[in-house]
Tab-separated table of C-alpha atoms and ligand atoms in Angstrom:
chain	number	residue	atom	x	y	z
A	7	UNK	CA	0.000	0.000	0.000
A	8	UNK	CA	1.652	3.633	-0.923
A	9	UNK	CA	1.111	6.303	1.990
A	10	UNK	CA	2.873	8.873	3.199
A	11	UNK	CA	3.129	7.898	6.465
A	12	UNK	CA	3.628	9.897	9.679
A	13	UNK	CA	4.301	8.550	13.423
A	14	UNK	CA	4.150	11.277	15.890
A	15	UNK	CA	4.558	11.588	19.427
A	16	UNK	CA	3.644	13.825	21.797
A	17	UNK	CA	5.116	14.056	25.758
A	18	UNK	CA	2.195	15.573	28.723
A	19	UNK	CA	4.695	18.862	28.711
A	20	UNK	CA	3.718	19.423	24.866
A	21	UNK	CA	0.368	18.552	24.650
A	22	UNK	CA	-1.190	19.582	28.231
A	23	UNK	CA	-5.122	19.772	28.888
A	24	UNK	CA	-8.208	18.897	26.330
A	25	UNK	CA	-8.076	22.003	24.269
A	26	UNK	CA	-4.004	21.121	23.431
A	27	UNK	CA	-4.662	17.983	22.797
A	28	UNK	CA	-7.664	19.357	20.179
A	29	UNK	CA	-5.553	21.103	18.865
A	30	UNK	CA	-3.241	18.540	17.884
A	31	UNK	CA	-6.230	16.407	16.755
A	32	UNK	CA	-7.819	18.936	14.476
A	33	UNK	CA	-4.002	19.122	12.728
A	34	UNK	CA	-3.885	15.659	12.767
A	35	UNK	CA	-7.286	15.166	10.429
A	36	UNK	CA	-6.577	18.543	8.340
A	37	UNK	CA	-3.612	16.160	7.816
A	38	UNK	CA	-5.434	13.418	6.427
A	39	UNK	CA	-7.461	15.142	4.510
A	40	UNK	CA	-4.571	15.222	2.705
A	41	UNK	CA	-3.713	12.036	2.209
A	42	UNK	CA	-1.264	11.516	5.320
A	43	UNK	CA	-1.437	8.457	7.797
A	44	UNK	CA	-0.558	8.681	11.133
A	45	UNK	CA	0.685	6.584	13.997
A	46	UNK	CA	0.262	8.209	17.446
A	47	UNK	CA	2.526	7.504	19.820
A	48	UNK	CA	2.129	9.738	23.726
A	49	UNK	CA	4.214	9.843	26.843
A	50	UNK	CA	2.479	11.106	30.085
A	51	UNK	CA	5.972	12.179	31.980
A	52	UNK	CA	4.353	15.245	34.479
A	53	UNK	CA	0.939	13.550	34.620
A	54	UNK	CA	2.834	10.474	36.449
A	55	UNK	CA	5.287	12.365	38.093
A	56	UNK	CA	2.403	15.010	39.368
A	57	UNK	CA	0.539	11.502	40.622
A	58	UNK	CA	3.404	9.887	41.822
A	59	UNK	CA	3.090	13.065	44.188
A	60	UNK	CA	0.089	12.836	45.179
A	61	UNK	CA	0.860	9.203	46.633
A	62	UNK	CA	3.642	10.142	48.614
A	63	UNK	CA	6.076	8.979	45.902
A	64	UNK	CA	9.199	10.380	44.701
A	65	UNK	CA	9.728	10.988	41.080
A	66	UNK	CA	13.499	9.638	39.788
A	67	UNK	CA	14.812	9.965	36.427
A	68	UNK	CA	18.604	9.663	35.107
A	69	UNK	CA	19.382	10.951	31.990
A	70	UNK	CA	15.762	11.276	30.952
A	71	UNK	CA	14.399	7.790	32.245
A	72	UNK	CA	12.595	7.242	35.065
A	73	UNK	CA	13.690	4.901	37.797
A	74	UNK	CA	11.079	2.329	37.973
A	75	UNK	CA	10.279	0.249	40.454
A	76	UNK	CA	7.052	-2.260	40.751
A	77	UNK	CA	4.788	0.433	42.565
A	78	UNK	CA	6.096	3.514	39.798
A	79	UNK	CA	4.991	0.725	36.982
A	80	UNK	CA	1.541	0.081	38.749
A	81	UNK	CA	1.022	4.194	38.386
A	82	UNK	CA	2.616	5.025	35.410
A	83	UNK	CA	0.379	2.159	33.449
A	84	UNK	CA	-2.865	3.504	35.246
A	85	UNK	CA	-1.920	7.453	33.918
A	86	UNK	CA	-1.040	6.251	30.343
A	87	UNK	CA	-3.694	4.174	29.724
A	88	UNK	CA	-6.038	7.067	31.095
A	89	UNK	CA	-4.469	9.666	29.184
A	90	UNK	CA	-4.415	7.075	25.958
A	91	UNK	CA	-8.651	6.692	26.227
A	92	UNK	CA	-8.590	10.982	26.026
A	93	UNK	CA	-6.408	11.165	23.246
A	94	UNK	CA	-8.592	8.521	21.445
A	95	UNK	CA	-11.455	10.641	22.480
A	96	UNK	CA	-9.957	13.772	21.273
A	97	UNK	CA	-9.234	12.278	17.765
A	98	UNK	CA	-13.256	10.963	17.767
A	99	UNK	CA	-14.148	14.380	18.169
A	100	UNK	CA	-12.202	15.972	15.630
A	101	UNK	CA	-13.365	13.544	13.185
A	102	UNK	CA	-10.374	11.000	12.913
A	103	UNK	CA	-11.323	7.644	13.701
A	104	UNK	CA	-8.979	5.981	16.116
A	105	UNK	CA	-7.895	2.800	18.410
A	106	UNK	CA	-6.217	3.029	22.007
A	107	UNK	CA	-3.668	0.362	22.880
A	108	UNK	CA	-0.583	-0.717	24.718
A	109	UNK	CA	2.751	-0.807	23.304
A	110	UNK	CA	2.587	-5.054	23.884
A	111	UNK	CA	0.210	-5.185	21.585
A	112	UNK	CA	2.283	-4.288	18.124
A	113	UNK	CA	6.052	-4.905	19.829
A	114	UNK	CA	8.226	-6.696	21.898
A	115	UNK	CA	10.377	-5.300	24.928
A	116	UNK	CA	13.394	-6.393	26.712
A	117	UNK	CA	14.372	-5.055	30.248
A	118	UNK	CA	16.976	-2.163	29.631
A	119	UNK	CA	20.796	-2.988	30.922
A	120	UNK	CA	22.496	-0.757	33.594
A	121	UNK	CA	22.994	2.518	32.303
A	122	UNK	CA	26.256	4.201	32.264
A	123	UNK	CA	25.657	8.106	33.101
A	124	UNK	CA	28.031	10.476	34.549
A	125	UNK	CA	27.000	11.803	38.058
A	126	UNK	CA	29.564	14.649	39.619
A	127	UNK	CA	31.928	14.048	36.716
A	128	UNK	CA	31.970	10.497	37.888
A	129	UNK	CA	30.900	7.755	35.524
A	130	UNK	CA	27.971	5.135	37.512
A	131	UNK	CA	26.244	2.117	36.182
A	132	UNK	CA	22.423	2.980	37.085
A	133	UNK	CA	19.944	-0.207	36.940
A	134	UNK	CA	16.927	2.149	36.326
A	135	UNK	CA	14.589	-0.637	37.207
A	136	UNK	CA	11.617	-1.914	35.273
A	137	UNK	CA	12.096	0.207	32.091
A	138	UNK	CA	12.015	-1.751	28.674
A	139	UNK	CA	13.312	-0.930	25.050
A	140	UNK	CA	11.949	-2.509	21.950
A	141	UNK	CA	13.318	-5.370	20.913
A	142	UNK	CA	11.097	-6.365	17.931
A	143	UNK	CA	7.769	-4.318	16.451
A	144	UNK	CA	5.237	-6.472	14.050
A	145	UNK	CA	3.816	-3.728	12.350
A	146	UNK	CA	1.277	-6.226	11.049
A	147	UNK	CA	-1.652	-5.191	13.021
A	148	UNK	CA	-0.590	-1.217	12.671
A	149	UNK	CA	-0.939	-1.345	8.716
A	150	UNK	CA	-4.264	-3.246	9.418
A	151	UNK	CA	-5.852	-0.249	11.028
A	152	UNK	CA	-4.150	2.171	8.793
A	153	UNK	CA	-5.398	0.420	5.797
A	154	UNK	CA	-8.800	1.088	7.507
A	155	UNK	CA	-8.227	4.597	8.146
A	156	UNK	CA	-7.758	4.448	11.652
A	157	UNK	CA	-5.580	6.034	13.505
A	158	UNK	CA	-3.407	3.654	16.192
A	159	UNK	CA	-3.010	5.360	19.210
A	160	UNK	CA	-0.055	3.552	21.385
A	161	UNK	CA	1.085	4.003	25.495
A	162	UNK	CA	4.384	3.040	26.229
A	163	UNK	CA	3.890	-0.158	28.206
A	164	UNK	CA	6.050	-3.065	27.376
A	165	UNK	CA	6.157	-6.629	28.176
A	166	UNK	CA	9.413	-8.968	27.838
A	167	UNK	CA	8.993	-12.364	26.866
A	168	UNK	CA	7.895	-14.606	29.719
A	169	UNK	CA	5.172	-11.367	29.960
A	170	UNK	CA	6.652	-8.994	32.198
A	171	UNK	CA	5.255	-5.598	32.357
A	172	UNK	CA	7.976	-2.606	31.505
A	173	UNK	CA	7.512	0.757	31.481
A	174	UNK	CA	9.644	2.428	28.277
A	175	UNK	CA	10.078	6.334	27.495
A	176	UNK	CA	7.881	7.523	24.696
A	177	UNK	CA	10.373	8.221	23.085
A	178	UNK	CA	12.330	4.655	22.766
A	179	UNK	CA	8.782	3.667	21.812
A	180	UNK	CA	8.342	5.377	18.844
A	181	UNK	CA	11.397	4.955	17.088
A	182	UNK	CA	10.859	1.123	17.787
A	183	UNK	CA	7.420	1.641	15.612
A	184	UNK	CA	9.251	4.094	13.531
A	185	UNK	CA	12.098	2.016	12.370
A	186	UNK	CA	9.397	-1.486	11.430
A	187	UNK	CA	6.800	0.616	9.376
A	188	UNK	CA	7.271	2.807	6.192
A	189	UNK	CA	7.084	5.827	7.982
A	190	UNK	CA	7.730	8.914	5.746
A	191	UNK	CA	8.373	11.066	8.879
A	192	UNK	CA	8.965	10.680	12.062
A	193	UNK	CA	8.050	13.773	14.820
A	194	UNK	CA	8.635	13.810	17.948
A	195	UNK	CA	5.921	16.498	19.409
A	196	UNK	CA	7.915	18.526	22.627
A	197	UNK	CA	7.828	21.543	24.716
A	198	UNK	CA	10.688	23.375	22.936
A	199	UNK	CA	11.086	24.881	19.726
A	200	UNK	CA	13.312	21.586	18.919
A	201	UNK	CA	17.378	21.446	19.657
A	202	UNK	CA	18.592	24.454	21.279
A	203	UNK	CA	21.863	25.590	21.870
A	204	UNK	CA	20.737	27.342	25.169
A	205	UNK	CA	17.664	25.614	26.300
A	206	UNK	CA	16.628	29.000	27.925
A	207	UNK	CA	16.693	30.913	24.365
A	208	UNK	CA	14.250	29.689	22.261
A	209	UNK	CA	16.384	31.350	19.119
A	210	UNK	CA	18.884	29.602	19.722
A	211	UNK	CA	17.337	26.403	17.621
A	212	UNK	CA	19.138	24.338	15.139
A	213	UNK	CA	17.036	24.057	11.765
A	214	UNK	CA	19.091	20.447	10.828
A	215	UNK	CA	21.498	18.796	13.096
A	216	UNK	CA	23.577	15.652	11.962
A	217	UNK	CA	24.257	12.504	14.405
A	218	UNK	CA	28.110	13.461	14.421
A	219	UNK	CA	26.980	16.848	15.694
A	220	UNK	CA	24.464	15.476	18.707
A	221	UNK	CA	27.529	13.100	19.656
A	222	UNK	CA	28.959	16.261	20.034
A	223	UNK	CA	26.333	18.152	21.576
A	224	UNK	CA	25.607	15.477	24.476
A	225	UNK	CA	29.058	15.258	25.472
A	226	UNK	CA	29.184	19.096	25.912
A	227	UNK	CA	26.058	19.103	27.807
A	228	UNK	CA	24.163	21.284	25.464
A	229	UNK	CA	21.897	17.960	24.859
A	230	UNK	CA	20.656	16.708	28.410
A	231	UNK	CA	17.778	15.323	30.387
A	232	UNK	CA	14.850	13.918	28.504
A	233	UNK	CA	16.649	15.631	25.378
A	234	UNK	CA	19.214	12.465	25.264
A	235	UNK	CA	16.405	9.815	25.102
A	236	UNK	CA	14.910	11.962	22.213
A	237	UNK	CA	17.778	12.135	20.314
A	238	UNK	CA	18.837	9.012	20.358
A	239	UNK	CA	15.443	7.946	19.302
A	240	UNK	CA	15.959	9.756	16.329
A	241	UNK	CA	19.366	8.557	15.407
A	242	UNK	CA	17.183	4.637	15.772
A	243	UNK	CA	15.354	6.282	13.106
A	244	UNK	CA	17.293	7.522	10.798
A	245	UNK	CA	19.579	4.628	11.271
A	246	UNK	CA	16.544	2.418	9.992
A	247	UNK	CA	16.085	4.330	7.048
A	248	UNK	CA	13.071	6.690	8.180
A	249	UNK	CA	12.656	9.748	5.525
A	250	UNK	CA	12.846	12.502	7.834
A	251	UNK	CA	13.070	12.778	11.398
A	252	UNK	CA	11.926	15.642	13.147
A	253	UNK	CA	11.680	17.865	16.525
A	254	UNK	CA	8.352	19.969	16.584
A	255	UNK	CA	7.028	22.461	19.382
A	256	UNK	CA	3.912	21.410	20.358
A	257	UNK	CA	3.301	24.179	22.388
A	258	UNK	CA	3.549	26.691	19.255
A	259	UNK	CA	0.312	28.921	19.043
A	260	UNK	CA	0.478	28.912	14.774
A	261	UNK	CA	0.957	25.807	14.101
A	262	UNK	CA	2.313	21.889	15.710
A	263	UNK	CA	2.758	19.259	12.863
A	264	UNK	CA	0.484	20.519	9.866
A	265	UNK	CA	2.820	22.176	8.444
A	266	UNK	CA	5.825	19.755	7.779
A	267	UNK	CA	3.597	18.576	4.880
A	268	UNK	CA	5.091	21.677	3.007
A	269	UNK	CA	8.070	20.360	0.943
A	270	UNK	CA	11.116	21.789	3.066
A	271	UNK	CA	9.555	23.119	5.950
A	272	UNK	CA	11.900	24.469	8.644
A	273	UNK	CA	9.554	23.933	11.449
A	274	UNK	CA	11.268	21.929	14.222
A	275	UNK	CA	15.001	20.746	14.230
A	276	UNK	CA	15.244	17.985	11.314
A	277	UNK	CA	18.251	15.377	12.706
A	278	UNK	CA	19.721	14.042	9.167
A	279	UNK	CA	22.308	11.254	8.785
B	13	ATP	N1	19.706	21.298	23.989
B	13	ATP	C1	18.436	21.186	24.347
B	13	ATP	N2	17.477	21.715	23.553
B	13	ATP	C2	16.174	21.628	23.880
B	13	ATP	N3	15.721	21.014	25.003
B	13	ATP	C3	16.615	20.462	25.838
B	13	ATP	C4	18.004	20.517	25.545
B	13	ATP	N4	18.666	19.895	26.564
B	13	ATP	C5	17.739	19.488	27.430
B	13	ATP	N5	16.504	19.812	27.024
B	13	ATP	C6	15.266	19.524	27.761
B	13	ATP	O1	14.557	18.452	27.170
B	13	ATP	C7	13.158	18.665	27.443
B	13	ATP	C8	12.280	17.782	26.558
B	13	ATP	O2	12.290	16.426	27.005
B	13	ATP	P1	11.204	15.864	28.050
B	13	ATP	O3	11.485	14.411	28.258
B	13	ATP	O4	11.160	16.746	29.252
B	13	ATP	O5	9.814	16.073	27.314
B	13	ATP	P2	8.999	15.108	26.336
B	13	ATP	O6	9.847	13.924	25.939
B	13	ATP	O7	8.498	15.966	25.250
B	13	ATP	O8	7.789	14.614	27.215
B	13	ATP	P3	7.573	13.184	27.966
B	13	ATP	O9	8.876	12.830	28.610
B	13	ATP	O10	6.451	13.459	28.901
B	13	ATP	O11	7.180	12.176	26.898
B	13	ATP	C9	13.004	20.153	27.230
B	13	ATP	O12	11.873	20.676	27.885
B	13	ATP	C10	14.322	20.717	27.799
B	13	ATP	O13	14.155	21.098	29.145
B	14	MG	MG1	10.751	12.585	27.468
């Protein structure tokens, strides 16, 4: 089947309350009306940190992922697959016609190794817990719904083989679904304008970054936090073959992802080989 084929994702700091989240909805089916597929793909980072709270729980995260432990699993599935029936809802009531699910239902996880990460100029090996990556997608099902016109609507939530629940970054997940269909583009929706050279200047953006230069840009420290997940996400990507791989704002009052329909578009930061 020939589509142009986009798999998006948003993170709870992009896309935050209903009318956002129409917002992104309403782009998402002036999208198809012209012809575009989409994958959706949404992390829920403050909404599980802010309940996490509320339970008397600490928040953790190294270098972007968050320490998980059996009891930050239990809440971070419940928030997900909360905030995955309102997106679906969202999508209904713009028009677009759309299915909720975990990530175990199109892919495979295994439990992610140690991590190395440097703490007070130190290097540590961090176990960060119960956090998965993709190990395998079957985009089988995925092309299914597209085929029907609906749009697949995924929450990171893994399983390993013997059926062990993981939690995985949103952004891990979506290049795992990126690299397995034939995506056209991938975007990754965020709270920034897309890489900046001084996260506290938003003019400071890069319009097209290459992987050599984000090797160089995380081990300066210009690149940190839940940046470094997102980045390497793309470079997963691009390294599959994806067309283009991009950064987008989502919190831009013009426009979020309509626009990179445009041939050459400089919205975002576009990461290229
Ligand atoms: N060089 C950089 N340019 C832009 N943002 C950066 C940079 N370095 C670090 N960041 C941080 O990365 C953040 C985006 O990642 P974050 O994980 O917080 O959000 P998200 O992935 O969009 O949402 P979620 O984690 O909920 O899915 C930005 O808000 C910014 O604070
Ligand atoms: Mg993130």
């Amino acid at each position: 089947m020939k589509m142009d084929l986009y798999v998006m994702k948003f993170g709870g700091n992009a896309i935050r309350g209903k009318e956002a989240m129409m917002r992104l909805c309403r782009e998402i089916a002036q999208m198809r009306s012209q012809g575009a597929k989409v994958i959706l793909v949404h992390g829920g980072g403050p909404e599980i940190s802010a309940e996490m709270e509320r339970r008397g729980m600490q928040p953790k995260k190294v270098a972007g992922i968050r320490i998980t432990d059996p009891e930050t699993l239990d809440v971070t599935e419940k928030v997900l697959s909360d905030l995955n029936k309102d997106v679906v809802g969202c999508l209904i009531e713009a028009g677009v016609d759309a299915i909720g699910m975990p990530g175990y239902h199109c892919a495979m996880f295994v439990k992610k190794p140690p991590m190395k990460v440097v703490e007070d100029g130190e290097e540590k090996e961090v176990d960060v817990g119960l956090v998965g990556e993709v190990s395998e997608c079957d985009p089988t099902s995925l092309m299914d719904l597209l085929e029907q016109d609906i749009v697949p609507v995924i929450y990171p939530i893994g399983k390993d083989k013997d059926g062990r629940r993981l939690n995985v970054n949103a952004d891990t997940m979506v290049a795992g679904i990126a690299a397995s269909v034939p995506c056209k583009e991938m975007l990754a929706i965020t709270d920034v304008p897309g890489i900046l050279m001084d996260v506290n200047d938003p003019n400071s953006k890069l319009d097209r970054v290459t992987l050599e230069e984000i090797d160089d840009l995380i081990a300066k420290g210009v690149i940190s936090g839940g940046m470094v997940p997102k980045v390497e996400a793309c470079r997963k990507a691009i390294l599959a073959g994806v067309g283009t791989v991009r950064m987008v704002n989502g919190t831009d009052p013009e426009c979020i992802v309509a626009d990179v329909m445009k041939e050459g578009s400089l919205r975002g930061t576009v990461i290229v080989r």
